[in-house]
Short mmCIF file of C-alpha atoms (C1' of nucleotides) in Angstrom, two decimals:
data_model
loop_
_atom_site.label_atom_id
_atom_site.label_comp_id
_atom_site.label_asym_id
_atom_site.label_seq_id
_atom_site.Cartn_x
_atom_site.Cartn_y
_atom_site.Cartn_z
CA MET F 1 55.84 28.15 21.53
CA ASP F 2 57.21 31.40 20.19
CA ALA F 3 57.87 32.14 16.53
CA ASP F 4 61.34 30.62 16.77
CA ALA F 5 60.14 27.37 18.27
CA ARG F 6 57.40 27.14 15.67
CA GLU F 7 59.95 27.54 12.93
CA ARG F 8 62.02 24.79 14.47
CA TRP F 9 58.96 22.61 14.72
CA LEU F 10 58.26 23.11 11.06
CA GLU F 11 61.75 22.12 9.98
CA HIS F 12 61.84 19.22 12.39
CA SER F 13 58.48 17.95 11.20
CA LYS F 14 59.39 18.12 7.56
CA ALA F 15 62.56 16.21 8.31
CA VAL F 16 60.74 13.54 10.30
CA LEU F 17 58.12 13.11 7.61
CA ARG F 18 60.77 12.76 4.93
CA GLY F 19 62.69 10.38 7.16
CA ALA F 20 59.60 8.23 7.50
CA GLY F 21 59.54 7.81 3.74
CA LEU F 22 56.47 9.95 3.27
CA ARG F 23 56.03 12.22 0.30
CA THR F 24 55.91 15.98 0.34
CA SER F 25 52.38 16.14 -0.89
CA ALA F 26 50.19 19.19 -1.18
CA GLY F 27 47.49 18.35 1.33
CA ARG F 28 49.66 17.17 4.18
CA THR F 29 52.12 19.99 3.61
CA ALA F 30 49.32 22.53 3.88
CA VAL F 31 48.27 21.00 7.21
CA VAL F 32 51.81 21.02 8.54
CA ASP F 33 52.39 24.61 7.45
CA MET F 34 49.17 25.65 9.08
CA LEU F 35 50.10 23.93 12.36
CA GLY F 36 53.48 25.61 12.20
CA ARG F 37 51.70 28.92 12.38
CA GLN F 38 49.37 27.98 15.24
CA SER F 39 50.89 27.14 18.56
CA CYS F 40 47.57 26.95 20.32
CA LEU F 41 45.05 24.13 20.17
CA VAL F 42 43.13 23.71 16.95
CA THR F 43 40.44 21.32 15.88
CA ALA F 44 40.38 19.52 12.55
CA GLN F 45 37.51 21.79 11.64
CA ASP F 46 39.57 24.90 12.41
CA ILE F 47 42.25 23.66 10.08
CA ALA F 48 39.74 22.88 7.37
CA ASP F 49 38.27 26.37 7.61
CA ARG F 50 41.60 28.14 7.47
CA LEU F 51 42.87 26.09 4.59
CA ARG F 52 39.72 26.73 2.63
CA ASP F 53 39.91 30.44 3.42
CA GLU F 54 43.39 30.74 2.06
CA GLY F 55 42.67 28.56 -0.91
CA SER F 56 45.00 25.77 0.15
CA PRO F 57 44.23 22.15 -0.60
CA GLY F 58 43.17 19.80 2.20
CA SER F 59 39.86 17.97 2.37
CA THR F 60 38.44 16.78 5.65
CA ALA F 61 39.72 13.30 4.93
CA THR F 62 43.20 14.55 4.17
CA ILE F 63 43.31 16.68 7.28
CA TYR F 64 42.34 13.80 9.52
CA ARG F 65 44.79 11.51 7.80
CA ALA F 66 47.56 14.06 8.15
CA LEU F 67 46.82 14.62 11.82
CA GLU F 68 46.83 10.90 12.43
CA THR F 69 50.22 10.57 10.77
CA LEU F 70 51.66 13.53 12.65
CA HIS F 71 50.34 12.13 15.89
CA GLU F 72 51.88 8.73 15.25
CA LEU F 73 55.20 10.39 14.57
CA GLY F 74 54.96 12.34 17.80
CA LEU F 75 54.81 15.67 16.02
CA VAL F 76 51.43 16.70 17.36
CA ARG F 77 49.63 16.11 20.58
CA ARG F 78 45.99 15.17 20.68
CA PHE F 79 43.95 16.78 23.39
CA ASP F 80 40.50 15.49 24.20
CA SER F 81 38.77 18.18 26.15
CA GLY F 82 35.71 16.08 26.69
CA GLU F 83 33.32 18.00 24.49
CA GLY F 84 33.50 15.48 21.73
CA VAL F 85 36.02 17.35 19.62
CA ALA F 86 39.69 16.55 19.50
CA ARG F 87 42.16 19.39 19.52
CA TYR F 88 45.70 19.23 18.26
CA GLU F 89 48.84 21.20 18.79
CA PRO F 90 52.44 20.95 17.65
CA VAL F 91 54.84 19.23 20.04
CA ASP F 92 57.86 21.40 20.78
CA PRO F 93 60.87 19.35 19.66
CA SER F 94 62.97 20.91 22.44
CA GLY F 95 60.98 18.87 24.93
CA ASP F 96 59.35 21.88 26.55
CA HIS F 97 55.74 21.33 27.22
CA HIS F 98 52.75 22.81 28.92
CA HIS F 99 49.28 21.84 30.05
CA HIS F 100 45.85 23.34 29.76
CA VAL F 101 43.28 25.12 31.82
CA VAL F 102 39.70 25.06 30.65
CA LEU F 103 38.04 28.27 31.78
CA GLU F 104 34.64 27.37 33.12
CA ASP F 105 32.98 30.60 32.13
CA SER F 106 34.02 30.86 28.53
CA GLY F 107 35.09 27.34 27.72
CA ASP F 108 38.35 28.78 26.43
CA VAL F 109 41.42 26.65 26.80
CA VAL F 110 44.62 28.36 27.79
CA PRO F 111 48.07 26.84 28.17
CA PHE F 112 50.14 26.98 31.32
CA ALA F 113 53.41 25.57 32.54
CA ASP F 114 54.46 24.93 36.10
CA ALA F 115 57.81 23.67 37.27
CA GLU F 116 56.62 22.31 40.59
CA LEU F 117 53.92 20.29 38.91
CA GLU F 118 56.46 18.84 36.51
CA ARG F 119 58.69 17.93 39.42
CA ALA F 120 55.86 16.10 41.12
CA ILE F 121 55.08 14.21 37.94
CA GLU F 122 58.71 13.38 37.41
CA GLY F 123 58.81 11.58 40.73
CA LEU F 124 55.64 9.66 40.03
CA GLY F 125 57.24 6.90 38.02
CA GLU F 126 59.39 5.80 40.90
CA ARG F 127 56.59 6.12 43.44
CA LEU F 128 54.26 4.03 41.28
CA GLY F 129 56.85 1.56 40.18
CA MET F 130 56.39 2.10 36.47
CA ARG F 131 58.07 3.91 33.64
CA VAL F 132 55.97 6.96 32.90
CA THR F 133 56.16 7.78 29.22
CA GLY F 134 53.75 10.67 29.04
CA HIS F 135 51.28 12.72 30.94
CA ASP F 136 48.48 15.19 30.55
CA VAL F 137 47.07 17.56 33.08
CA ILE F 138 43.81 19.35 32.56
CA LEU F 139 42.62 21.96 34.99
CA ARG F 140 39.20 23.47 35.23
CA ALA F 141 39.23 26.95 36.67
CA ARG F 142 37.60 30.30 36.82
CA ARG F 143 39.25 33.66 37.06
CA ALA F 144 40.11 34.42 40.68
CA MET Z 1 36.51 3.11 46.32
CA ASP Z 2 35.84 0.14 48.52
CA ALA Z 3 32.42 -1.34 49.24
CA ASP Z 4 31.88 1.08 52.10
CA ALA Z 5 32.66 4.13 50.06
CA ARG Z 6 30.43 2.89 47.28
CA GLU Z 7 27.58 2.50 49.72
CA ARG Z 8 28.17 6.04 50.95
CA TRP Z 9 28.23 7.27 47.37
CA LEU Z 10 24.91 5.65 46.70
CA GLU Z 11 23.24 7.25 49.71
CA HIS Z 12 24.85 10.58 49.02
CA SER Z 13 23.80 10.50 45.39
CA LYS Z 14 20.22 9.66 46.18
CA ALA Z 15 20.13 12.52 48.64
CA VAL Z 16 21.62 14.98 46.20
CA LEU Z 17 19.21 13.95 43.46
CA ARG Z 18 16.27 14.30 45.77
CA GLY Z 19 17.63 17.62 46.98
CA ALA Z 20 17.80 18.84 43.42
CA GLY Z 21 14.08 18.24 43.11
CA LEU Z 22 14.50 15.28 40.80
CA ARG Z 23 12.23 12.30 40.96
CA THR Z 24 13.16 8.78 41.98
CA SER Z 25 12.41 7.37 38.59
CA ALA Z 26 13.11 3.88 37.39
CA GLY Z 27 15.63 4.58 34.65
CA ARG Z 28 17.84 6.99 36.50
CA THR Z 29 17.69 4.90 39.65
CA ALA Z 30 18.88 1.86 37.74
CA VAL Z 31 21.82 3.83 36.41
CA VAL Z 32 22.72 5.14 39.85
CA ASP Z 33 22.47 1.71 41.41
CA MET Z 34 24.66 0.28 38.70
CA LEU Z 35 27.28 2.98 39.22
CA GLY Z 36 27.17 2.31 42.93
CA ARG Z 37 28.32 -1.21 42.22
CA GLN Z 38 31.11 -0.24 39.81
CA SER Z 39 33.96 1.82 41.14
CA CYS Z 40 35.98 1.54 37.98
CA LEU Z 41 35.47 3.40 34.74
CA VAL Z 42 32.47 2.44 32.66
CA THR Z 43 31.13 3.63 29.33
CA ALA Z 44 27.50 4.42 28.63
CA GLN Z 45 27.47 1.29 26.52
CA ASP Z 46 28.74 -0.82 29.43
CA ILE Z 47 25.90 0.45 31.54
CA ALA Z 48 23.36 -0.21 28.82
CA ASP Z 49 24.59 -3.77 28.44
CA ARG Z 50 24.53 -4.54 32.15
CA LEU Z 51 21.10 -3.04 32.65
CA ARG Z 52 19.71 -4.99 29.76
CA ASP Z 53 21.33 -8.18 31.06
CA GLU Z 54 19.72 -7.87 34.43
CA GLY Z 55 16.41 -6.82 33.00
CA SER Z 56 16.51 -3.32 34.43
CA PRO Z 57 15.02 -0.37 32.60
CA GLY Z 58 17.27 2.23 30.98
CA SER Z 59 17.34 3.08 27.31
CA THR Z 60 20.38 4.65 25.71
CA ALA Z 61 18.73 8.03 25.90
CA THR Z 62 17.90 7.64 29.55
CA ILE Z 63 21.40 6.49 30.39
CA TYR Z 64 22.98 9.46 28.69
CA ARG Z 65 20.52 11.81 30.30
CA ALA Z 66 21.15 10.30 33.72
CA LEU Z 67 24.91 10.53 33.29
CA GLU Z 68 24.62 14.14 32.24
CA THR Z 69 22.56 14.95 35.31
CA LEU Z 70 24.92 13.09 37.63
CA HIS Z 71 27.84 14.86 36.08
CA GLU Z 72 26.25 18.27 36.51
CA LEU Z 73 25.61 17.47 40.16
CA GLY Z 74 29.22 16.45 40.61
CA LEU Z 75 28.31 12.85 41.39
CA VAL Z 76 30.22 11.32 38.53
CA ARG Z 77 33.39 12.20 36.77
CA ARG Z 78 33.67 12.08 33.00
CA PHE Z 79 36.92 10.73 31.66
CA ASP Z 80 37.79 11.18 28.01
CA SER Z 81 40.55 8.80 27.24
CA GLY Z 82 40.81 10.03 23.69
CA GLU Z 83 39.40 7.03 21.89
CA GLY Z 84 36.09 8.62 21.16
CA VAL Z 85 34.25 7.04 24.08
CA ALA Z 86 33.57 8.77 27.35
CA ARG Z 87 34.00 6.81 30.56
CA TYR Z 88 32.36 7.62 33.85
CA GLU Z 89 33.00 6.83 37.46
CA PRO Z 90 31.42 7.75 40.78
CA VAL Z 91 33.00 10.65 42.65
CA ASP Z 92 33.88 9.72 46.21
CA PRO Z 93 31.91 12.13 48.40
CA SER Z 94 34.66 12.07 51.01
CA GLY Z 95 36.75 14.14 48.63
CA ASP Z 96 39.26 11.40 48.06
CA HIS Z 97 40.15 11.08 44.47
CA HIS Z 98 42.54 9.42 42.16
CA HIS Z 99 43.85 9.69 38.64
CA HIS Z 100 44.54 7.22 35.88
CA VAL Z 101 47.43 5.56 34.18
CA VAL Z 102 46.91 4.17 30.73
CA LEU Z 103 49.18 1.18 30.33
CA GLU Z 104 50.75 1.40 26.92
CA ASP Z 105 51.04 -2.31 26.38
CA SER Z 106 47.54 -3.42 27.25
CA GLY Z 107 45.57 -0.21 26.99
CA ASP Z 108 44.23 -0.94 30.46
CA VAL Z 109 43.42 2.00 32.64
CA VAL Z 110 44.36 1.73 36.29
CA PRO Z 111 43.73 4.24 39.04
CA PHE Z 112 46.42 5.74 41.23
CA ALA Z 113 46.63 8.39 43.92
CA ASP Z 114 49.64 10.45 44.90
CA ALA Z 115 49.83 12.96 47.70
CA GLU Z 116 52.75 14.92 46.34
CA LEU Z 117 51.02 15.38 43.01
CA GLU Z 118 47.92 16.64 44.78
CA ARG Z 119 50.02 19.06 46.76
CA ALA Z 120 51.55 20.45 43.61
CA ILE Z 121 48.14 20.87 42.05
CA GLU Z 122 46.78 22.50 45.15
CA GLY Z 123 49.37 25.24 44.87
CA LEU Z 124 48.64 25.80 41.20
CA GLY Z 125 45.69 28.08 41.67
CA GLU Z 126 47.71 30.65 43.49
CA ARG Z 127 50.63 30.39 41.13
CA LEU Z 128 48.39 30.85 38.10
CA GLY Z 129 46.17 33.45 39.66
CA MET Z 130 42.93 31.60 39.19
CA ARG Z 131 40.54 29.52 41.22
CA VAL Z 132 41.09 25.93 40.23
CA THR Z 133 37.83 24.02 40.48
CA GLY Z 134 38.91 20.68 39.17
CA HIS Z 135 41.71 18.73 37.61
CA ASP Z 136 42.51 15.56 35.78
CA VAL Z 137 45.81 13.85 35.35
CA ILE Z 138 46.35 11.12 32.83
CA LEU Z 139 49.61 9.23 32.70
CA ARG Z 140 50.82 6.96 30.02
CA ALA Z 141 53.21 4.33 31.29
CA ARG Z 142 54.63 0.89 30.92
CA ARG Z 143 55.56 -1.54 33.60
CA ALA Z 144 59.05 -0.78 34.89
"C1'" DG U 1 56.08 3.66 -14.05
"C1'" DT U 2 54.97 2.79 -9.27
"C1'" DT U 3 53.12 3.82 -5.20
"C1'" DA U 4 51.62 7.17 -1.93
"C1'" DT U 5 48.17 10.73 -1.55
"C1'" DT U 6 44.02 13.08 -2.53
"C1'" DG U 7 38.98 14.27 -2.63
"C1'" DC U 8 34.47 12.94 -2.78
"C1'" DA U 9 30.85 10.75 -0.89
"C1'" DA U 10 29.17 7.18 1.73
"C1'" DA U 11 29.74 4.77 6.13
"C1'" DC U 12 30.29 4.95 11.11
"C1'" DA U 13 29.98 5.43 16.08
"C1'" DA U 14 28.92 7.98 20.00
"C1'" DT U 15 25.84 11.03 21.68
"C1'" DT U 16 21.70 14.12 21.49
"C1'" DT U 17 17.00 15.43 20.64
"C1'" DG U 18 11.76 15.57 19.44
"C1'" DC U 19 7.80 13.83 20.80
"C1'" DA U 20 4.09 11.09 22.51
"C1'" DT U 21 3.43 8.17 26.49
"C1'" DA U 22 4.00 6.77 31.20
"C1'" DT U 23 4.72 7.79 35.99
"C1'" DA U 24 6.32 9.94 40.49
"C1'" DA U 25 4.85 13.38 43.48
"C1'" DT Y 1 -3.26 16.48 38.54
"C1'" DT Y 2 0.83 18.12 36.62
"C1'" DA Y 3 5.46 18.34 35.68
"C1'" DT Y 4 9.26 15.13 35.22
"C1'" DA Y 5 11.15 11.06 33.12
"C1'" DT Y 6 11.02 7.50 29.69
"C1'" DG Y 7 11.64 5.00 25.21
"C1'" DC Y 8 11.78 4.99 20.55
"C1'" DA Y 9 13.47 6.47 16.47
"C1'" DA Y 10 15.35 10.05 13.86
"C1'" DA Y 11 18.85 13.59 13.76
"C1'" DT Y 12 23.57 15.42 14.73
"C1'" DT Y 13 28.41 15.51 15.09
"C1'" DG Y 14 33.03 14.24 14.71
"C1'" DT Y 15 35.72 11.04 12.44
"C1'" DT Y 16 36.84 7.11 9.28
"C1'" DT Y 17 36.90 4.54 4.95
"C1'" DG Y 18 36.35 2.79 -0.06
"C1'" DC Y 19 37.67 3.94 -4.32
"C1'" DA Y 20 38.89 6.05 -8.62
"C1'" DA Y 21 41.67 9.90 -10.05
"C1'" DT Y 22 46.11 12.40 -9.27
"C1'" DA Y 23 50.62 13.60 -8.26
"C1'" DA Y 24 55.33 12.58 -6.01
"C1'" DC Y 25 59.33 10.08 -6.52
#
DNA sequence: GTTATTGCAAACAATTTGCATATAA
DNA sequence: TTATATGCAAATTGTTTGCAATAAC
């Protein structure tokens, strides 16, 4: 997500939260604003650290509660890399999406998008005889 | 994996473990034997329960250590469904593999395989400019 | 005023680790 | 005999929850 998309995400999210009857409270707002600035994957701990650094409110409890809410509303995506920590990232409201490659050397996670892969996944529902509502692809790779 | 493939997995695993210089010890053997009987996803807790039920050795610590070893040797696959528990399953030594669909209604996880999807993933390495060493695909779906 | 939201601290659950003992090679 | 593997129990880690105080509407 580029700066524009992030801005759109922020507006969209605020609207959805308001629409859900939730209040514009300090803690959750700080979390949402923070996510609106980060398009890459962040852990709850990352968010906690950043908020503390900039003097924003947001206890651990609040951060987890906010992330849970955002996830339920489809505003963030939870990504379980398998190292025991959950990572989150904003969901582009335009529907664009990407997947992740875990680099075996560094452990870094980098996003990627691939049209052919999406095409293959699109056809899956019909081939399997079910309505596919979501998908995740995780690659493990090392630099060629 | 059918009964035949499971039997092959068991033999293969024992060979790989021996080849790695590891001993044929009671705890790890019980875990391997158990996995050789289960082709579907199991949690460490599942394994602990079954072993205890049948009077086999295998403490929590041993089970986790065995699973870690098997995972490092590529004999089992770790699957993080995102609910805080890791699930494991034997890796078919023939190279065949499948992915998983999480059914939204029941929460059940069922395996599936799809050639076109595999083809798309195969091409990914070149398109991304890296050597892809592994991949996982998780679908969320509901019955059509 | 009411009700959602917060922060703290305690509670939890899954997994990991230290260490003395047991055991395969 | 000697290094690996085990079991127990304690420690860690990420996440959740109870509850009284606080702030949004």
